[in-house]
Amino acid sequence: MTYCLAIAIEDGLVFCSDSRTNAGPDRVSTYSKMHRFSVAYDRSLVLLSAGNLATSQAVVAQIQRDLEEDASFNILKARYVADVADYIGEISVREQAKYQASSAPGAGPGFNANATFILGGQIKGHPQALYLVYPEGNHITASELYPYLQIGEAKYGKPILDRIVRPDTPYETAMRCALVSMDSTIRSNATVGPPLECLFYRNDSLKPHARYFTLEERHPYLAKLRQSWDDNIREAFTKLPPLNEVFADAE
Amino acid sequence: MTYCLAIAIEDGLVFCSDSRTNAGPDRVSTYSKMHRFSVAYDRSLVLLSAGNLATSQAVVAQIQRDLEEDASFNILKARYVADVADYIGEISVREQAKYQASSAPGAGPGFNANATFILGGQIKGHPQALYLVYPEGNHITASELYPYLQIGEAKYGKPILDRIVRPDTPYETAMRCALVSMDSTIRSNATVGPPLECLFYRNDSLKPHARYFTLEERHPYLAKLRQSWDDNIREAFTKLPPLNEVFADAE
């Protein structure tokens, strides 16, 4: 599995992805799931992928090829981020169809070529935008109240996002929240793992170099973050209201 | 859906369950999923159920009937909690088989009669025990390191249990952790909802009246707990190590 998320705040867009892929417990590998496409001061786009690795790699390869071959439509020719989301949806559906059971005799009953993407960024002259592209090729954007999108193993890390992230959350808090959401998932699910990639695109900057870092398993910051969060959470528990008042029957 | 959990600590056993059931978005109801079977100073057992409501109701009804009819085996005749887990597994498998697609022509393709149970408690002369009974009828117990079991919509509430619960956690902390795990799930998933039921069985007490309470949606303690947890979590974020040190490229 995979876990990727993106947060749309007033400051800009935060992206975070893990790097573990697995096809069965003895086929565990590490691949980056964060892909960046930028032209300085014109457009800056980030793509996160989850699902079938062959499909996501084929989609990214096709995007690159369309750029190199200056195809009739490519990421540089798009006027809106939504157009790029449509384009990625179309490539993804085409790639999946090649290998699904009905058309590919090699596919077993458990085979699933589905892939899901998060696409975010900005094209000059338009506001920043964030989309989730479904395996069916259609897409949604984030909600105003809970301005984030998740793909892959999303449930473990959702409660902390629901509690913390709002449109006016500062970007450092949003990034740390993304890391805690990711770390909670890693701790509870063996199919999600580091290195973690984290990127912040500042709204209207359109700069080629967004704020970006990766955290390997043994990175001192990741260790510090985990320890600090564990300590803080334990302390938070000690401050919860005592239960005496709710017991219906005395012991 | 449903979310139920139980925690085995040195102090005893903590049980917590929600009360929402739904068969499609327009068939939402409230049912208790916590069932207690006790004989003072001899045995004290708690059963939590998730999955198909008809199956779980049929299992509880059969347990009651076997008690009333003094069947050749019933909960009062069991020597070990594990025997009760086997017995519940057998009833559950029998009930599910009646309605599964192959034997029941009325069942549509999406129909699922599966039910999962958590059974915990103590029988005089033996230590406390906690089991999860699968739809297949077999069962597992909790692990030493992460001494809890969950059924139903378990992923949202798992990270907080992984961070907090250890065998030596005091029972008040374990109960509050169960409530926070439950509240996080309610917040992130519309198919889990109050009233919440929470029970603490103190190890070796074998008392008929365990510590028990229910929290309705508007219970002041639940409101206080939510507010306090939200505040504490936000404060916990402010104390996380700053990100400056990890940015690979300056903005």
XYZ file of C-alpha atoms in Angstrom:
502
model
C 0.000 0.000 0.000
C 0.859 3.653 0.151
C -0.170 6.736 2.042
C -0.069 10.180 0.451
C -1.817 13.372 1.443
C -2.048 16.997 0.413
C -3.377 19.988 2.334
C -4.687 23.212 0.777
C -4.199 26.119 3.151
C -4.240 29.879 2.576
C -0.405 29.871 2.717
C -0.174 27.320 -0.090
C -0.157 23.556 -0.624
C 1.491 20.903 1.535
C 2.290 17.481 0.049
C 3.520 14.412 1.910
C 4.149 10.847 0.724
C 5.652 7.605 1.991
C 7.906 5.419 -0.170
C 6.961 1.822 0.525
C 5.509 -0.363 -2.185
C 4.601 -3.979 -1.810
C 3.274 -6.699 -4.023
C 2.874 -9.356 -1.357
C 4.908 -9.444 1.884
C 8.096 -10.651 0.124
C 8.036 -7.974 -2.576
C 8.595 -4.824 -0.562
C 10.471 -1.966 -2.253
C 11.070 1.741 -1.987
C 9.858 4.143 -4.685
C 9.234 7.840 -4.588
C 5.553 8.623 -5.055
C 6.061 12.368 -5.420
C 6.627 13.788 -8.908
C 7.283 17.446 -9.645
C 6.677 19.314 -12.901
C 7.661 22.957 -12.922
C 8.505 25.815 -15.238
C 9.915 28.730 -13.288
C 7.406 31.549 -12.764
C 4.874 29.907 -15.101
C 3.637 26.711 -13.462
C 4.450 24.426 -10.567
C 2.705 21.061 -10.224
C 3.092 18.118 -7.846
C 1.695 14.639 -8.470
C 1.306 11.968 -5.771
C 0.387 8.398 -6.696
C -1.119 5.352 -4.962
C -2.248 1.957 -6.157
C -0.746 -0.269 -8.831
C 2.912 0.709 -9.270
C 3.052 -0.295 -12.942
C 0.062 1.945 -13.684
C 1.462 4.939 -11.779
C 4.876 4.548 -13.415
C 3.241 4.290 -16.848
C 1.244 7.475 -16.186
C 4.339 9.433 -15.125
C 6.295 8.054 -18.110
C 3.539 9.136 -20.493
C 3.484 12.644 -18.995
C 7.275 12.863 -19.548
C 7.015 11.493 -23.074
C 4.265 13.976 -24.018
C 6.549 16.756 -22.764
C 9.580 15.498 -24.687
C 7.597 14.910 -27.867
C 5.723 18.211 -27.506
C 2.396 16.365 -27.872
C -0.788 18.206 -28.882
C -1.601 18.349 -25.155
C 0.927 18.226 -22.359
C 1.446 19.717 -18.891
C 3.074 22.830 -20.363
C 0.123 23.514 -22.634
C -2.581 23.170 -19.963
C -4.445 26.376 -19.078
C -5.890 25.095 -15.809
C -4.719 22.575 -13.222
C -8.114 20.880 -13.753
C -7.142 20.215 -17.380
C -4.023 18.404 -16.152
C -6.198 16.365 -13.772
C -8.432 15.354 -16.712
C -5.365 14.457 -18.777
C -3.887 12.301 -15.979
C -7.267 10.610 -15.523
C -7.377 9.751 -19.220
C -3.855 8.282 -19.273
C -4.571 6.337 -16.080
C -7.819 4.813 -17.408
C -6.074 3.848 -20.659
C -3.188 2.170 -18.812
C -5.477 0.299 -16.400
C -7.651 -0.983 -19.266
C -4.617 -2.644 -20.886
C -4.102 -4.968 -17.929
C -7.521 -5.563 -16.371
C -8.749 -9.148 -16.231
C -11.226 -8.894 -19.126
C -8.660 -7.748 -21.676
C -5.447 -9.277 -20.243
C -5.518 -13.073 -20.045
C -2.494 -13.068 -17.694
C -4.356 -11.254 -14.903
C -5.444 -13.450 -11.976
C -8.668 -12.871 -10.028
C -6.925 -10.815 -7.293
C -5.178 -8.522 -9.777
C -6.003 -4.840 -9.629
C -4.422 -2.288 -11.968
C -6.165 0.678 -10.285
C -4.221 3.802 -9.435
C -5.299 7.001 -7.669
C -3.535 10.365 -7.850
C -3.391 13.669 -6.037
C -2.494 16.608 -8.271
C -1.856 20.076 -6.907
C -0.148 23.273 -7.832
C -0.650 26.477 -9.710
C -0.580 27.785 -13.253
C 0.210 31.491 -13.741
C -2.878 33.697 -13.768
C -4.999 31.219 -11.804
C -5.306 30.366 -8.125
C -3.636 27.281 -6.651
C -5.700 24.094 -7.044
C -5.755 20.587 -5.590
C -7.442 17.497 -7.051
C -7.832 13.796 -6.314
C -8.001 11.757 -9.544
C -9.954 8.516 -9.108
C -9.100 5.259 -10.923
C -12.175 5.968 -13.095
C -10.475 9.151 -14.326
C -12.820 11.699 -12.752
C -11.664 14.043 -10.013
C -12.721 15.956 -6.891
C -11.198 18.857 -5.035
C -10.753 19.364 -1.255
C -13.555 20.785 0.893
C -13.485 24.219 2.505
C -13.946 22.854 6.021
C -11.526 19.916 5.779
C -9.101 21.171 3.162
C -7.101 18.009 2.577
C -7.055 14.973 0.292
C -5.663 11.499 1.000
C -4.923 8.445 -1.135
C -3.911 4.905 -0.175
C -4.042 3.757 3.440
C -5.919 6.883 4.561
C -7.942 5.960 7.662
C -5.237 5.796 10.353
C -4.018 9.314 9.651
C -7.404 10.973 9.121
C -8.439 11.845 12.720
C -5.414 14.085 13.338
C -6.087 15.977 10.097
C -9.757 16.388 11.046
C -8.741 17.858 14.401
C -5.938 20.179 13.283
C -6.172 21.311 9.680
C -8.223 24.378 8.751
C -7.776 26.794 5.813
C -5.916 29.264 8.058
C -3.507 26.711 9.591
C 0.101 27.992 9.197
C 2.183 25.936 6.777
C 4.645 24.698 9.412
C 1.761 23.318 11.478
C 0.215 21.756 8.381
C 3.534 20.090 7.491
C 4.042 18.765 11.006
C 0.433 17.562 11.006
C 1.089 15.749 7.716
C 4.178 14.132 9.268
C 2.298 13.055 12.404
C -0.534 11.686 10.236
C 2.084 9.777 8.226
C 3.937 8.542 11.323
C 0.694 7.309 12.931
C -0.034 5.342 9.769
C 3.480 3.865 9.632
C 3.172 2.784 13.246
C -0.218 1.121 12.765
C 0.258 -0.375 9.290
C 3.275 -2.270 7.998
C 2.610 -1.467 4.324
C 3.407 2.253 4.746
C 7.005 3.294 5.448
C 9.788 5.861 5.101
C 11.587 7.625 3.494
C 8.962 10.346 3.771
C 8.876 13.200 1.297
C 7.360 16.514 2.269
C 6.937 19.612 0.125
C 5.442 23.047 0.619
C 4.400 25.148 -2.359
C 3.826 28.757 -1.333
C 0.722 30.242 -2.942
C 1.519 32.563 -5.893
C 5.270 31.919 -5.662
C 5.487 29.820 -8.880
C 9.112 29.264 -7.927
C 10.923 26.235 -9.274
C 12.290 25.372 -5.816
C 9.533 24.764 -3.328
C 10.408 23.970 0.287
C 11.156 20.270 0.266
C 12.765 17.607 2.438
C 12.975 13.854 2.768
C 13.164 11.931 6.027
C 14.821 8.523 6.060
C 13.871 6.010 8.750
C 16.889 7.018 10.870
C 16.738 10.760 10.262
C 17.254 12.533 13.620
C 14.311 14.853 12.992
C 11.925 11.930 12.511
C 13.169 10.343 15.758
C 12.772 13.673 17.571
C 9.301 14.245 16.140
C 8.142 10.765 17.194
C 9.501 11.110 20.715
C 8.103 14.596 21.113
C 4.667 13.604 19.824
C 4.558 10.525 22.067
C 5.487 12.630 25.108
C 3.038 15.400 24.223
C 0.194 12.954 23.606
C 0.797 11.239 26.934
C 0.809 14.600 28.648
C -2.390 15.560 26.800
C -4.046 12.486 28.323
C -3.194 13.528 31.857
C -5.093 16.783 31.281
C -8.367 15.163 30.161
C -11.337 15.578 32.517
C -11.458 12.790 35.174
C -14.019 10.013 34.803
C -15.409 10.064 38.376
C -18.359 12.189 37.366
C -19.654 9.782 34.741
C -19.624 6.440 36.546
C -23.240 5.380 36.954
C -22.518 2.892 39.700
C -19.933 3.003 42.472
C -17.389 0.228 42.643
C -20.739 -0.111 10.617
C -19.677 -0.275 14.224
C -16.611 0.354 16.324
C -15.932 -1.653 19.480
C -12.713 -2.172 21.388
C -11.436 -3.861 24.513
C -8.171 -3.341 26.386
C -6.519 -5.912 28.674
C -4.454 -4.158 31.333
C -3.055 -5.393 34.637
C -5.869 -3.567 36.457
C -8.516 -5.443 34.476
C -10.465 -5.177 31.221
C -11.843 -2.044 29.572
C -14.672 -2.340 27.026
C -16.068 0.418 24.826
C -18.691 0.325 22.069
C -20.643 2.719 19.883
C -24.361 2.254 19.159
C -24.898 3.120 15.515
C -26.086 0.531 13.045
C -26.826 1.147 9.436
C -28.096 -0.876 6.547
C -27.674 1.786 3.902
C -27.732 5.519 4.623
C -31.523 5.602 5.166
C -31.602 2.714 7.638
C -29.638 4.143 10.542
C -30.600 2.956 14.032
C -29.279 2.763 17.571
C -28.585 -0.580 19.214
C -26.424 -1.488 22.165
C -23.515 -3.674 21.109
C -22.420 -4.484 24.655
C -23.909 -7.536 26.344
C -23.149 -8.595 29.930
C -23.437 -12.058 31.426
C -22.574 -12.329 35.118
C -23.091 -14.533 38.145
C -21.932 -12.737 41.287
C -18.537 -13.931 42.511
C -18.464 -16.799 39.990
C -18.136 -15.316 36.499
C -18.351 -11.982 34.719
C -18.364 -11.821 30.919
C -18.815 -9.006 28.397
C -19.589 -9.517 24.712
C -19.161 -6.814 22.030
C -20.497 -7.368 18.508
C -19.877 -5.943 15.033
C -21.092 -6.854 11.590
C -24.493 -8.100 10.481
C -27.055 -7.040 13.100
C -29.359 -10.001 12.489
C -26.465 -12.408 13.055
C -25.279 -10.696 16.262
C -28.845 -10.519 17.634
C -29.367 -14.208 16.806
C -26.133 -15.120 18.613
C -27.106 -13.179 21.751
C -30.636 -14.653 21.628
C -29.223 -18.180 21.395
C -26.917 -17.558 24.379
C -29.947 -16.390 26.395
C -32.057 -19.335 25.248
C -29.350 -21.855 26.173
C -29.249 -20.255 29.633
C -33.035 -20.360 30.072
C -33.328 -23.924 28.802
C -30.262 -25.060 30.772
C -28.743 -26.510 27.588
C -25.997 -29.163 27.732
C -23.514 -26.296 27.274
C -24.138 -22.695 28.209
C -22.230 -19.712 29.585
C -22.783 -20.863 33.190
C -21.318 -24.302 32.485
C -18.143 -23.094 30.769
C -14.901 -23.771 32.646
C -12.786 -21.317 30.630
C -13.529 -18.060 28.843
C -11.961 -19.700 25.764
C -14.754 -22.320 25.821
C -17.306 -19.513 25.686
C -15.407 -18.018 22.732
C -15.588 -21.382 20.918
C -19.292 -21.661 21.710
C -20.010 -18.142 20.373
C -17.980 -18.940 17.263
C -20.062 -22.053 16.638
C -23.400 -20.252 17.041
C -22.170 -17.414 14.821
C -21.023 -19.724 11.998
C -24.343 -21.603 12.144
C -26.369 -18.375 11.969
C -24.305 -16.949 9.111
C -24.604 -20.169 7.095
C -28.413 -19.924 7.156
C -28.404 -16.672 5.221
C -25.338 -16.707 2.989
C -25.935 -16.454 -0.744
C -25.327 -20.126 -1.537
C -27.995 -21.436 0.831
C -30.398 -18.470 0.920
C -31.905 -17.607 -2.463
C -33.081 -14.218 -1.139
C -29.539 -12.926 -0.583
C -28.269 -10.440 -3.173
C -24.643 -10.264 -4.302
C -23.740 -7.510 -1.829
C -25.232 -9.345 1.147
C -22.904 -10.275 3.986
C -24.099 -12.101 7.114
C -20.666 -11.975 8.797
C -20.355 -10.949 12.422
C -17.279 -10.487 14.615
C -17.204 -10.507 18.411
C -14.990 -9.477 21.297
C -15.449 -11.588 24.416
C -13.738 -10.766 27.685
C -14.057 -11.439 31.367
C -13.190 -13.911 34.041
C -14.385 -17.252 35.417
C -13.585 -18.019 39.056
C -10.286 -19.839 39.512
C -8.832 -18.590 36.228
C -7.194 -15.340 35.134
C -9.085 -12.718 33.134
C -9.132 -13.366 29.386
C -9.924 -11.461 26.205
C -10.721 -12.889 22.753
C -11.708 -11.728 19.295
C -14.034 -14.237 17.598
C -13.783 -14.108 13.796
C -16.739 -14.715 11.446
C -15.147 -18.109 10.718
C -15.625 -19.045 14.386
C -11.957 -19.179 15.415
C -10.467 -16.710 17.873
C -7.335 -14.829 18.872
C -6.300 -13.056 22.055
C -4.584 -9.665 22.503
C -0.797 -9.288 22.289
C 1.431 -8.490 25.264
C 2.872 -5.385 23.670
C -0.351 -3.951 22.248
C -2.915 -5.404 24.619
C -6.112 -4.416 22.855
C -8.589 -5.818 20.344
C -10.836 -3.914 17.939
C -13.783 -4.879 15.732
C -15.662 -2.944 13.060
C -14.338 0.397 11.790
C -10.980 -0.056 13.570
C -8.382 1.929 11.616
C -9.201 5.525 12.626
C -8.902 4.780 16.328
C -5.859 2.485 16.203
C -2.956 5.020 16.258
C -3.955 6.479 19.635
C -4.160 2.980 21.165
C -0.744 2.104 19.711
C 0.748 5.214 21.306
C -0.879 5.050 24.746
C -1.950 1.571 25.817
C 0.515 -0.726 27.573
C -0.160 -3.553 30.077
C 0.606 -1.235 33.009
C -1.594 1.659 31.836
C -3.947 2.680 34.690
C -7.599 1.881 34.012
C -8.742 5.513 33.982
C -6.181 6.315 31.287
C -7.190 3.204 29.333
C -10.873 4.217 29.517
C -10.131 7.772 28.415
C -7.961 6.398 25.622
C -10.839 4.151 24.534
C -13.146 7.188 24.505
C -10.687 9.309 22.495
C -10.196 6.410 20.051
C -13.988 6.187 19.746
C -14.452 9.947 19.386
C -11.767 10.139 16.665
C -13.623 7.427 14.761
C -16.995 9.152 15.154
C -15.505 12.378 13.871
C -13.922 10.752 10.804
C -16.609 8.215 9.911
C -20.360 8.792 9.774
C -21.264 5.139 10.359
C -20.012 5.152 13.968
C -21.924 7.159 16.577
C -23.073 7.644 20.178
C -24.418 6.678 22.675
C -21.084 5.228 23.769
C -20.947 2.486 26.353
C -17.864 2.046 28.499
C -17.207 -0.621 31.125
C -14.315 -1.496 33.393
C -14.040 -4.970 34.900
C -11.518 -5.016 37.723
C -9.287 -8.083 37.628
C -10.300 -10.761 40.205
C -13.301 -8.748 41.410
C -15.942 -11.085 39.866
C -18.477 -8.515 41.041
C -21.830 -8.333 39.328
C -21.584 -4.545 39.033
C -18.546 -3.471 37.059
C -17.830 0.229 36.601
C -20.034 1.256 33.705
C -21.387 4.353 32.046
C -23.057 5.482 28.834
C -22.470 8.781 27.073
C -25.232 10.203 24.888
C -24.344 12.599 22.069
C -25.132 15.603 24.298
C -23.653 14.295 27.537
C -21.656 17.126 29.153
C -18.688 14.817 29.808
C -18.415 13.899 26.129
C -18.505 17.584 25.168
C -15.849 18.373 27.780
C -13.653 15.468 26.698
C -13.819 16.535 23.039
C -13.014 20.147 23.812
C -10.196 19.204 26.172
C -8.671 16.728 23.710
C -8.891 19.243 20.857
C -7.190 21.910 22.975
C -4.516 19.509 24.261
C -3.742 18.169 20.782
C -3.384 21.686 19.391
C -1.066 22.570 22.235
C 0.890 19.334 21.649
C 1.502 20.517 18.070
C 3.003 23.796 19.204
C 5.624 21.812 21.156
C 6.827 19.676 18.221
C 10.398 20.353 17.030
C 10.514 23.150 14.404
C 11.028 22.224 10.759
C 13.810 24.720 9.950
C 16.506 22.127 10.444
C 15.138 19.720 7.846
C 14.506 21.962 4.856
C 16.960 20.936 2.162
C 16.598 24.158 0.178
C 15.977 27.678 1.404
C 12.882 29.438 0.168
